[in-house]
Short mmCIF file of C-alpha atoms in Angstrom, two decimals:
data_model
loop_
_atom_site.label_atom_id
_atom_site.label_comp_id
_atom_site.label_asym_id
_atom_site.label_seq_id
_atom_site.Cartn_x
_atom_site.Cartn_y
_atom_site.Cartn_z
CA UNK A 12 -0.04 0.00 0.00
CA UNK A 13 1.69 3.34 -1.21
CA UNK A 14 1.71 6.41 1.20
CA UNK A 15 -1.48 7.66 -0.26
CA UNK A 16 -3.49 5.01 0.14
CA UNK A 17 -1.86 4.40 3.59
CA UNK A 18 -3.34 7.65 4.97
CA UNK A 19 -7.01 6.88 3.30
CA UNK A 20 -6.68 3.33 4.93
CA UNK A 21 -5.92 4.60 8.37
CA UNK A 22 -8.47 7.41 7.96
CA UNK A 23 -11.26 5.20 7.59
CA UNK A 24 -10.27 1.86 9.57
CA UNK A 25 -9.62 2.40 13.29
CA UNK A 26 -7.99 -0.76 13.94
CA UNK A 27 -5.49 -0.22 11.44
CA UNK A 28 -5.14 3.55 12.82
CA UNK A 29 -4.25 2.14 16.01
CA UNK A 30 -1.47 0.04 14.53
CA UNK A 31 -0.23 2.29 11.93
CA UNK A 32 -0.66 5.84 12.85
CA UNK A 33 2.84 7.07 11.99
CA UNK A 34 1.94 6.05 8.59
CA UNK A 35 -1.20 8.62 8.39
CA UNK A 36 0.82 11.28 9.66
CA UNK A 37 2.85 11.03 6.56
CA UNK A 38 0.49 12.64 4.57
CA UNK A 39 -1.48 14.78 7.16
CA UNK A 40 -2.25 18.10 5.77
CA UNK A 41 -1.95 17.21 2.04
CA UNK A 42 -5.75 16.31 0.88
CA UNK A 43 -6.16 15.53 -2.61
CA UNK A 44 -8.64 14.24 -5.12
CA UNK A 45 -6.76 10.73 -5.42
CA UNK A 46 -7.05 10.85 -1.45
CA UNK A 47 -10.76 11.36 -1.33
CA UNK A 48 -11.36 8.79 -4.37
CA UNK A 49 -9.55 6.16 -2.10
CA UNK A 50 -11.18 7.09 1.14
CA UNK A 51 -14.33 6.83 -0.69
CA UNK A 52 -13.66 3.61 -2.23
CA UNK A 53 -12.30 2.29 1.17
CA UNK A 54 -15.63 3.46 3.16
CA UNK A 55 -17.60 1.46 0.76
CA UNK A 56 -20.20 -0.77 2.87
CA UNK A 57 -20.26 -3.78 0.00
CA UNK A 58 -16.49 -4.27 -0.40
CA UNK A 59 -12.58 -3.00 -0.49
CA UNK A 60 -11.10 -3.92 2.94
CA UNK A 61 -14.10 -2.54 5.19
CA UNK A 62 -16.81 -5.07 4.40
CA UNK A 63 -18.16 -5.05 7.96
CA UNK A 64 -18.63 -1.09 8.37
CA UNK A 65 -21.65 0.63 7.10
CA UNK A 66 -23.55 3.85 7.43
CA UNK A 67 -25.93 4.13 10.43
CA UNK A 68 -24.97 0.50 12.03
CA UNK A 69 -24.13 2.20 15.39
CA UNK A 70 -25.88 5.48 14.99
CA UNK A 71 -25.29 7.08 18.43
CA UNK A 72 -21.43 7.29 18.01
CA UNK A 73 -21.65 8.43 14.41
CA UNK A 74 -23.64 11.13 15.93
CA UNK A 75 -19.92 12.12 17.42
CA UNK A 76 -19.36 12.78 13.97
CA UNK A 77 -20.01 15.89 12.72
CA UNK A 78 -21.77 16.06 9.41
CA UNK A 79 -19.72 18.49 7.77
CA UNK A 80 -16.54 20.46 8.88
CA UNK A 81 -15.34 23.64 7.47
CA UNK A 82 -18.16 22.84 4.61
CA UNK A 83 -16.66 19.75 3.92
CA UNK A 84 -19.24 16.69 4.30
CA UNK A 85 -17.57 14.13 6.26
CA UNK A 86 -18.36 10.48 5.17
CA UNK A 87 -19.19 8.24 8.42
CA UNK A 88 -19.60 4.82 8.78
CA UNK A 89 -19.91 2.41 11.88
CA UNK A 90 -19.87 -1.28 13.15
CA UNK A 91 -20.53 -3.26 16.60
CA UNK A 92 -17.51 -5.55 17.88
CA UNK A 93 -19.71 -8.50 17.40
CA UNK A 94 -19.78 -7.89 13.86
CA UNK A 95 -16.20 -9.42 13.16
CA UNK A 96 -14.61 -6.39 14.85
CA UNK A 97 -11.27 -8.70 15.10
CA UNK A 98 -10.99 -9.77 11.42
CA UNK A 99 -8.76 -6.31 11.03
CA UNK A 100 -5.95 -6.94 13.34
CA UNK A 101 -6.55 -9.95 16.02
CA UNK A 102 -3.30 -9.48 17.30
CA UNK A 103 -3.63 -5.63 18.12
CA UNK A 104 -7.25 -5.79 18.94
CA UNK A 105 -7.13 -8.77 20.93
CA UNK A 106 -4.37 -7.11 23.48
CA UNK A 107 -6.59 -3.84 23.47
CA UNK A 108 -9.87 -5.84 24.38
CA UNK A 109 -7.31 -7.88 27.32
CA UNK A 110 -6.17 -4.84 28.63
CA UNK A 111 -9.80 -3.13 28.78
CA UNK A 112 -11.00 -6.42 30.24
CA UNK A 113 -14.19 -6.77 27.69
CA UNK A 114 -15.10 -8.89 25.00
CA UNK A 115 -15.78 -7.94 21.31
CA UNK A 116 -19.34 -7.76 21.90
CA UNK A 117 -18.66 -5.21 24.40
CA UNK A 118 -17.00 -2.61 21.73
CA UNK A 119 -18.55 -0.63 18.73
CA UNK A 120 -16.79 2.11 16.82
CA UNK A 121 -17.53 5.10 14.19
CA UNK A 122 -15.33 6.36 11.60
CA UNK A 123 -15.24 9.85 9.81
CA UNK A 124 -13.38 10.78 7.16
CA UNK A 125 -13.54 14.11 4.93
CA UNK A 126 -11.17 15.36 2.05
CA UNK A 127 -11.12 18.89 -0.01
CA UNK A 128 -8.47 19.73 -2.22
CA UNK A 129 -10.11 23.08 -2.88
CA UNK A 130 -10.22 24.22 0.63
CA UNK A 131 -7.33 22.41 1.54
CA UNK A 132 -8.77 20.38 4.14
CA UNK A 133 -8.80 16.70 5.58
CA UNK A 134 -9.91 15.26 8.82
CA UNK A 135 -9.84 11.52 9.99
CA UNK A 136 -11.80 10.69 13.11
CA UNK A 137 -13.02 7.37 15.19
CA UNK A 138 -15.10 7.06 17.75
CA UNK A 139 -14.61 3.95 20.04
CA UNK A 140 -16.49 2.77 22.90
CA UNK A 141 -15.86 -0.10 25.16
CA UNK A 142 -18.90 -0.36 27.70
CA UNK A 143 -18.41 0.46 31.25
CA UNK A 144 -14.91 1.25 30.92
CA UNK A 145 -13.57 4.26 33.01
CA UNK A 146 -11.81 7.28 30.75
CA UNK A 147 -8.59 6.99 32.54
CA UNK A 148 -8.52 2.86 31.80
CA UNK A 149 -9.58 3.71 28.19
CA UNK A 150 -7.24 6.02 27.19
CA UNK A 151 -4.09 4.17 28.72
CA UNK A 152 -5.18 1.23 27.01
CA UNK A 153 -5.42 2.75 23.65
CA UNK A 154 -1.94 4.54 23.95
CA UNK A 155 -0.53 1.50 24.59
CA UNK A 156 -1.99 0.01 21.63
CA UNK A 157 -1.05 2.83 19.55
CA UNK A 158 2.55 2.57 20.37
CA UNK A 159 2.76 -0.99 20.38
CA UNK A 160 3.88 -1.05 16.46
CA UNK A 161 6.03 2.44 16.75
CA UNK A 162 9.62 2.60 17.21
CA UNK A 163 9.19 5.83 19.30
CA UNK A 164 6.07 6.16 21.58
CA UNK A 165 3.85 9.08 21.10
CA UNK A 166 4.25 12.23 23.58
CA UNK A 167 0.70 13.02 24.67
CA UNK A 168 0.18 16.66 26.28
CA UNK A 169 -2.96 17.56 28.00
CA UNK A 170 -4.57 20.87 26.93
CA UNK A 171 -8.18 22.42 26.63
CA UNK A 172 -10.04 23.49 23.80
CA UNK A 173 -13.59 24.97 24.25
CA UNK A 174 -13.61 23.99 27.91
CA UNK A 175 -12.72 20.22 27.09
CA UNK A 176 -9.92 18.20 28.32
CA UNK A 177 -7.87 17.01 25.54
CA UNK A 178 -4.65 15.55 24.87
CA UNK A 179 -2.61 15.95 21.72
CA UNK A 180 0.64 14.60 20.09
CA UNK A 181 2.91 15.39 17.46
CA UNK A 182 3.30 12.62 14.79
CA UNK A 183 5.49 13.80 11.94
CA UNK A 184 3.89 16.86 10.19
CA UNK A 185 0.54 15.80 11.78
CA UNK A 186 -0.79 16.65 15.38
CA UNK A 187 -3.32 13.96 16.84
CA UNK A 188 -5.90 14.41 19.32
CA UNK A 189 -7.64 12.75 22.04
CA UNK A 190 -10.61 13.18 23.63
CA UNK A 191 -11.99 10.65 26.31
CA UNK A 192 -15.74 10.95 27.83
CA UNK A 193 -16.79 7.97 29.87
CA UNK A 194 -16.55 5.13 28.05
CA UNK A 195 -16.19 6.69 24.67
CA UNK A 196 -12.48 7.55 23.08
CA UNK A 197 -12.53 10.03 20.04
CA UNK A 198 -9.07 9.93 18.39
CA UNK A 199 -8.81 12.55 15.58
CA UNK A 200 -5.95 13.46 12.72
CA UNK A 201 -6.92 17.11 11.06
CA UNK A 202 -5.19 19.16 8.84
CA UNK A 203 -5.09 21.73 11.05
CA UNK A 204 -5.85 23.43 14.42
CA UNK A 205 -9.00 25.18 13.56
CA UNK A 206 -10.57 22.06 12.16
CA UNK A 207 -9.47 20.27 15.27
CA UNK A 208 -11.35 23.09 17.38
CA UNK A 209 -14.40 23.03 15.27
CA UNK A 210 -14.66 19.38 15.84
CA UNK A 211 -14.06 19.36 19.58
CA UNK A 212 -16.22 21.90 20.41
CA UNK A 213 -19.03 20.05 18.86
CA UNK A 214 -18.30 17.05 20.92
CA UNK A 215 -20.58 16.13 23.88
#
């Protein structure tokens, strides 16, 4: 998979996003029509690498993702854990579920992606729920899973955006954003800070 395809895949597939975050950062902030086409293809519910992800499958999690950001529509898909979540990366996801102390039946996720070359916009976002897991434990387990495939762990820094407690981590030219509310975790890779602020301000 080339760098452009990797960025699109990481934008749409939370499991690969956990395992290969550094690959996504290589193209952050460089949206293109090719990227948009790749993202659309890989979000297709009837084929590609994401056969288990469909629009509206977990509507309440998809609601965390804005319909549009900076005037650019966000494409959304979702799935419940009992819909073959482990098929994406059994080792990474299995370890994450074990660390959280939950089964795949107790997790679900929603993914949103938007690209526009016209306004130099890109946003990759996923919302992950582990039923009943507290915020601190969820954040720690996610960071551990993220770092498991990296040579150098991400260095997270606490900050406040629109009154919300958020963590940020530089990853090459990109900045990753992490927000946790109860048993729901949001991971965001925007093309700039203004996009991040707009998305985060709309979170619960």
